[in-house]
Coordinates of N, CA and C in Angstrom, one line a residue:
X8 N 77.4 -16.5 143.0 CA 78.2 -15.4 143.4 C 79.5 -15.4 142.5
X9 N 79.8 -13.8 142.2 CA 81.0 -14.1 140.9 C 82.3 -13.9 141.3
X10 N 83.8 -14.5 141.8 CA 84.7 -13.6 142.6 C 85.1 -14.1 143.8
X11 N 84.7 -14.7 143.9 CA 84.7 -15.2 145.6 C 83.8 -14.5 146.8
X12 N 82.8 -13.6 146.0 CA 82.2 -12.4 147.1 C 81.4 -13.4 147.9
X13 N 81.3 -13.1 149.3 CA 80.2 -13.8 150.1 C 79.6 -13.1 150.8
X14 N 77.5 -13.3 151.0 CA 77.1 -12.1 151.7 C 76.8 -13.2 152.8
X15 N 76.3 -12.3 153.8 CA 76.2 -13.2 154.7 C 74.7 -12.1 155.5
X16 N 74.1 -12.9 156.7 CA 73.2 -12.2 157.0 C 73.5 -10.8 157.9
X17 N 74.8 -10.3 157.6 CA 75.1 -9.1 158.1 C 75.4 -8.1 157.0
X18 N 75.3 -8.5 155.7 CA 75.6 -7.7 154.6 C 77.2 -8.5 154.0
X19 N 77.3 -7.5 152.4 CA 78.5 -8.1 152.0 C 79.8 -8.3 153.1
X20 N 80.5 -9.1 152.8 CA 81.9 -9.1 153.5 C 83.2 -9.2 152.5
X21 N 82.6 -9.5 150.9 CA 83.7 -8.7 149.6 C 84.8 -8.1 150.3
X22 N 86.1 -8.1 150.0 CA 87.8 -7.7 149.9 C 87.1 -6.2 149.7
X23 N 86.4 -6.1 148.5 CA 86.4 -4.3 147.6 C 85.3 -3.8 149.0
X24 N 84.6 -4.4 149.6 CA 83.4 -3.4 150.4 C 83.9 -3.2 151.6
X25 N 84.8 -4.0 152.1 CA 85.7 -3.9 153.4 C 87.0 -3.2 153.6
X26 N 87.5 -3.1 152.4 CA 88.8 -2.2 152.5 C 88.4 -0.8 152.4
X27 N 89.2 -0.3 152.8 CA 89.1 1.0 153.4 C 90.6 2.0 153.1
X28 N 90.8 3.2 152.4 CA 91.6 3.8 151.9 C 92.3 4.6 153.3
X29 N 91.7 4.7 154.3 CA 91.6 5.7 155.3 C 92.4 4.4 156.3
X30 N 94.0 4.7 157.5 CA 94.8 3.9 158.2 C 93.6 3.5 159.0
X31 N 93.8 2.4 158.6 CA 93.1 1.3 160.4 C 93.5 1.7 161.2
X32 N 94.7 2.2 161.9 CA 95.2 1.9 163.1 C 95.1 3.6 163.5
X33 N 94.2 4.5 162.5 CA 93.9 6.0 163.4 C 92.5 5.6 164.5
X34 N 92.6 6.3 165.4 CA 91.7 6.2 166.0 C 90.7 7.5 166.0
X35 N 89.8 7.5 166.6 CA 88.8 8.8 166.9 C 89.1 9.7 167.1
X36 N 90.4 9.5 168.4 CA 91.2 10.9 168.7 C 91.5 11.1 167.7
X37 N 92.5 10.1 167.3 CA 93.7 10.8 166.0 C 92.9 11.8 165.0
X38 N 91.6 11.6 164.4 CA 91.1 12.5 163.6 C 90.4 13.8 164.2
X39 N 90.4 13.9 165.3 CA 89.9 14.9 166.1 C 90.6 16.2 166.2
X40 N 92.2 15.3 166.1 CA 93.1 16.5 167.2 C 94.6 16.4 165.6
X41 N 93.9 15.6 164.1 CA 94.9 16.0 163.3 C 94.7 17.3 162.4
X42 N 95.6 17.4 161.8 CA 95.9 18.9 161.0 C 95.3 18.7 159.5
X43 N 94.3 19.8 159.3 CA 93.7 19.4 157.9 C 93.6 21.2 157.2
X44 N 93.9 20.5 155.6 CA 94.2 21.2 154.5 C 93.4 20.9 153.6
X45 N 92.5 22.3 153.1 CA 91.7 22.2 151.9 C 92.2 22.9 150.9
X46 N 91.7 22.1 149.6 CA 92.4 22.9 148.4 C 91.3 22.5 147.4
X47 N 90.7 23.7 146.8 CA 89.7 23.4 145.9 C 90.7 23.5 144.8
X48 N 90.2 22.2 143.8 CA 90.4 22.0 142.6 C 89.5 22.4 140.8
X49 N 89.9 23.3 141.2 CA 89.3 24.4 140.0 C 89.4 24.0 138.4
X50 N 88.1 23.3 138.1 CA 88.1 23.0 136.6 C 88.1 21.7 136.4
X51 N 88.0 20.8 137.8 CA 87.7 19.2 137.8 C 86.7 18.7 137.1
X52 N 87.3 17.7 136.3 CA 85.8 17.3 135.2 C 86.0 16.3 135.4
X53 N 86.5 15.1 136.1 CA 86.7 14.2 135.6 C 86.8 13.4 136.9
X54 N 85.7 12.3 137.0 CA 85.3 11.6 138.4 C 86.9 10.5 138.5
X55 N 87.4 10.0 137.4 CA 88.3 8.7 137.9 C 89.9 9.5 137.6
X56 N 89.9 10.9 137.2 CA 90.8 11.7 137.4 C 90.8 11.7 138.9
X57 N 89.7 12.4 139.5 CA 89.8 12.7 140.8 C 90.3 11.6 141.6
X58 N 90.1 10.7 141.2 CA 90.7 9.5 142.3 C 91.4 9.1 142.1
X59 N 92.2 9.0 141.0 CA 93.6 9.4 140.7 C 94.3 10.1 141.5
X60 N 93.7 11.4 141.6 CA 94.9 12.3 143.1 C 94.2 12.0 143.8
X61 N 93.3 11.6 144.6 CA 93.2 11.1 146.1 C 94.3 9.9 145.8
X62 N 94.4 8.8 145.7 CA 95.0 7.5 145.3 C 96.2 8.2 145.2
X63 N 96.8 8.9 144.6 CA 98.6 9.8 144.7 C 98.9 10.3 146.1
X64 N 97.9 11.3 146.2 CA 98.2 12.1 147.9 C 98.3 11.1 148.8
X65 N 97.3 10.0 149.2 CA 97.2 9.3 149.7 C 98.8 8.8 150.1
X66 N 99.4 8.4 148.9 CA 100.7 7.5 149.1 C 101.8 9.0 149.7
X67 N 101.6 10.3 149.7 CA 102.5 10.8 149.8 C 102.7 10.5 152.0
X68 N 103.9 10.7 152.5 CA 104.4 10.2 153.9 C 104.4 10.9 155.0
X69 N 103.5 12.1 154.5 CA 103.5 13.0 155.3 C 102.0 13.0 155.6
X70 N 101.1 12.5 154.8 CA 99.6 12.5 154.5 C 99.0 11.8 155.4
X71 N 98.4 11.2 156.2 CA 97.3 10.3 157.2 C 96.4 9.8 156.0
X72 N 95.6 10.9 155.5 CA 94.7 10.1 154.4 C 93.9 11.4 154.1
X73 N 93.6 11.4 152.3 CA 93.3 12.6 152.0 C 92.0 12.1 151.1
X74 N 90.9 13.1 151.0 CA 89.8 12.4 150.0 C 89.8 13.4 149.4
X75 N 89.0 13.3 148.3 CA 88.6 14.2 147.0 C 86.6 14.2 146.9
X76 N 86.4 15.2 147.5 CA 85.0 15.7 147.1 C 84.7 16.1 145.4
X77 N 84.0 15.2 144.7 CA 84.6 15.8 143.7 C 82.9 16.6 143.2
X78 N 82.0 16.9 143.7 CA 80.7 17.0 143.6 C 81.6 18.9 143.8
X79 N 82.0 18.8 145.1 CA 82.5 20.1 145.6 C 83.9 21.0 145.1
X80 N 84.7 19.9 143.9 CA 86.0 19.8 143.5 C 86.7 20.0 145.1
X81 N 86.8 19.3 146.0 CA 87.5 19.8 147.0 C 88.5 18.5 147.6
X82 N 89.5 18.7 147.8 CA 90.4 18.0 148.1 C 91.0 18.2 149.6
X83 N 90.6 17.0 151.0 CA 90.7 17.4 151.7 C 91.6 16.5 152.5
X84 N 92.9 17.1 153.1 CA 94.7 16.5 153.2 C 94.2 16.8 154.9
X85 N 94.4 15.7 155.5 CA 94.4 15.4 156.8 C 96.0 14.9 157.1
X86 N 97.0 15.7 157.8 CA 98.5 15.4 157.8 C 99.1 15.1 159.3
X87 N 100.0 14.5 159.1 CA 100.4 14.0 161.2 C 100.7 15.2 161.4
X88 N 101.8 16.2 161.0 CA 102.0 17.4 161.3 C 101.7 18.5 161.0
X89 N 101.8 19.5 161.8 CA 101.3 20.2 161.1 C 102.2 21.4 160.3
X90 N 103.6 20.9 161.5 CA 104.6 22.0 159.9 C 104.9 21.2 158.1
X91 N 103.9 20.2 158.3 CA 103.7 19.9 157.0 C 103.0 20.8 155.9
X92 N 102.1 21.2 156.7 CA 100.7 21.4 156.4 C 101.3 22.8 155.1
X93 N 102.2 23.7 155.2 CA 102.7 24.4 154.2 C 103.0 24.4 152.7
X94 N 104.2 22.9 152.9 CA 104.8 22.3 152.0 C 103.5 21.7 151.2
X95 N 102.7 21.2 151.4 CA 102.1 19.9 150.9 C 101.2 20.7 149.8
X96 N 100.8 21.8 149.7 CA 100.2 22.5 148.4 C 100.7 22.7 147.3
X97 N 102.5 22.5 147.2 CA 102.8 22.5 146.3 C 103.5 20.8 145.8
X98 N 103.8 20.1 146.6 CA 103.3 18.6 146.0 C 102.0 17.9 145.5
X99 N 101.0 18.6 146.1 CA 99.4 18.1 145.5 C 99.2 18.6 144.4
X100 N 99.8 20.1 144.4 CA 99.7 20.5 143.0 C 100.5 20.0 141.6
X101 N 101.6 19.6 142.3 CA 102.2 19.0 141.4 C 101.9 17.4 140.6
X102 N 101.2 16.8 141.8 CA 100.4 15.7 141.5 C 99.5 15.3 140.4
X103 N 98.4 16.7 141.0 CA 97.3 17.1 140.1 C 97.8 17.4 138.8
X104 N 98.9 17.9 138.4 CA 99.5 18.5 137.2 C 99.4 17.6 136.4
X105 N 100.5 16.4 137.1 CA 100.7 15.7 136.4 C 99.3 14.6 135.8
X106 N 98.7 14.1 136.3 CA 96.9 13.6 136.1 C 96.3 14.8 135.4
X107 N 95.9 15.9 135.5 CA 95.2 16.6 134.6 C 95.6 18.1 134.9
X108 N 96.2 18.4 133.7 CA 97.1 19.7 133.6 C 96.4 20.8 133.8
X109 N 95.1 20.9 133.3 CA 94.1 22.3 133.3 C 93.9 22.3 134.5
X110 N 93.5 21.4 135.6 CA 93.3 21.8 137.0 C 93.5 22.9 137.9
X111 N 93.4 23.7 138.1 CA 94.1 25.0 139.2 C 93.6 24.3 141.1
X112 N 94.8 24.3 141.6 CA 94.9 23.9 142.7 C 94.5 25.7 143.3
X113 N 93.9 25.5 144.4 CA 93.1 26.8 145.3 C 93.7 26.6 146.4
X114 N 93.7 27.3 147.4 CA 94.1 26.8 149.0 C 92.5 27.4 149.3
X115 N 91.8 26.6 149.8 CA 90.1 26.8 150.6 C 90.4 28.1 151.6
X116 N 89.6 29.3 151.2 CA 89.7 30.2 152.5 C 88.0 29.7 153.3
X117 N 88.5 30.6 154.6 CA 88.1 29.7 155.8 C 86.5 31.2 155.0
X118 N 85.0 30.5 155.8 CA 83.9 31.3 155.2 C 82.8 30.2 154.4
X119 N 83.5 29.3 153.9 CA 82.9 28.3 152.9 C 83.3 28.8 151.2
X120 N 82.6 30.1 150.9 CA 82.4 30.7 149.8 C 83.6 31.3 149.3
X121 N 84.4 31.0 148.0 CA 85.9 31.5 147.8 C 85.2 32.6 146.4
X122 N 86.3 33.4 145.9 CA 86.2 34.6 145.0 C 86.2 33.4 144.2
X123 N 87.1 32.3 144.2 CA 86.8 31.0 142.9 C 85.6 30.7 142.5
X124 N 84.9 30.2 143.7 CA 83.6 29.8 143.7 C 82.7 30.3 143.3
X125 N 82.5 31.7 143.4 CA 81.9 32.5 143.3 C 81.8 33.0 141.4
X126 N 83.1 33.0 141.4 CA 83.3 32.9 139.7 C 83.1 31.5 138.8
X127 N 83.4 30.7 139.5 CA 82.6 29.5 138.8 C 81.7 29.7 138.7
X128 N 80.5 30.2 139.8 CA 79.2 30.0 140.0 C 78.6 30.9 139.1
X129 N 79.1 32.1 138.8 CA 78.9 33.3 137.9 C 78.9 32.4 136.2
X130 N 79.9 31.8 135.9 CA 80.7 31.2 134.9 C 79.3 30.4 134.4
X131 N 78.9 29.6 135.7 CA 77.3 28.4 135.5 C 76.6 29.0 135.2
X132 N 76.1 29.8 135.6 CA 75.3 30.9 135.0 C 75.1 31.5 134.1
X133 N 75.8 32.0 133.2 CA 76.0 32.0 132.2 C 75.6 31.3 131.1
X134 N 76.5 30.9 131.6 CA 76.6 29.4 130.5 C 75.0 28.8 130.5
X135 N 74.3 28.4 131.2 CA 73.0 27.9 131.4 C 72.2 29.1 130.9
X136 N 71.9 30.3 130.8 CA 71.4 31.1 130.4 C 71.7 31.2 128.9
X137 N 73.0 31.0 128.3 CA 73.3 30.9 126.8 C 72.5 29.5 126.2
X138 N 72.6 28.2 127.2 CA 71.8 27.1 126.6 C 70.1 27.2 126.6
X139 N 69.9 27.6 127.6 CA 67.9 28.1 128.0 C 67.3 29.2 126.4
X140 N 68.9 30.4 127.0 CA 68.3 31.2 125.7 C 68.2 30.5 124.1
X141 N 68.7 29.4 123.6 CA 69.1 28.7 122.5 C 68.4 27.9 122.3
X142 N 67.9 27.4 123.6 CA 66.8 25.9 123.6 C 65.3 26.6 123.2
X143 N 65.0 28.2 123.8 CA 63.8 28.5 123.5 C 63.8 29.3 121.9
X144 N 64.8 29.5 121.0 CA 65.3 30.0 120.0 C 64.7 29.0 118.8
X145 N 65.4 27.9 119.5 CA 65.1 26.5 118.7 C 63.7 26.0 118.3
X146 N 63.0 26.1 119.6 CA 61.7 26.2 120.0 C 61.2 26.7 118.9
X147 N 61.5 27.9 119.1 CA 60.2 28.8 118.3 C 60.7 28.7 116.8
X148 N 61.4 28.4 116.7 CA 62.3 27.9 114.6 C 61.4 27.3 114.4
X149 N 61.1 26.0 115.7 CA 60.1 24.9 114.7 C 58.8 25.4 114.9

């Protein structure tokens, strides 16, 4: 074993597999009855960017604990208060800026499906239909 890791017959017990980004000391309630803010992050390419701003938000004092979907580009701010909950779109945004400037910070409308989303998803489309059309172009060359 490399590190000091030790398994044991209950699974790893490793420092890195046991820490946890999210306060120990919230309880069940506390995530039940706290105040949460979504903000899609429009134009996310970059998996260890994204944890970059989770790992920023996180430290900000108003925050409980925030993760980054990044499959979903979604960025989701769980806060003690909730007259926080206003202000904090334009510090995340500011965050994100700084970590990767092209990003466009979104506030998530409630539905699932945003005009964003919907234009990205238009945008994928495309785009995949210009590479299919090119790949069978190619095709038939040789």
């Amino acid at each position: 074993m490399m590190g000091g890791d030790v398994m044991s017959s209950q699974g790893c017990t490793c420092t890195s597999c046991t820490t946890s980004t999210v306060n120990p000391d919230l309880g069940a309630s506390d995530l039940r009855t706290d105040h949460k803010k979504s903000l899609l992050l429009r134009g996310l390419g970059c998996a260890n960017c994204a944890a970059k701003m989770e790992f920023e938000v996180n430290k900000l004092a108003e925050v409980k604990f925030a993760s980054v979907d990044f499959v979903a580009k979604k960025l989701s701010i769980h806060m003690y208060n909730e007259r926080d909950l206003d202000g904090i779109t334009d510090k995340v945004t500011e965050i994100v800026n700084n970590i990767e400037p092209d990003v466009e910070v979104l506030e998530e409308q409630g539905g699932g499906s945003t005009p964003a989303a919907a234009e990205d998803n238009c945008l994928d489309k495309k785009e995949l239909f210009k590479v299919g059309s090119g790949a069978v172009l190619f095709a038939i060359a040789l």
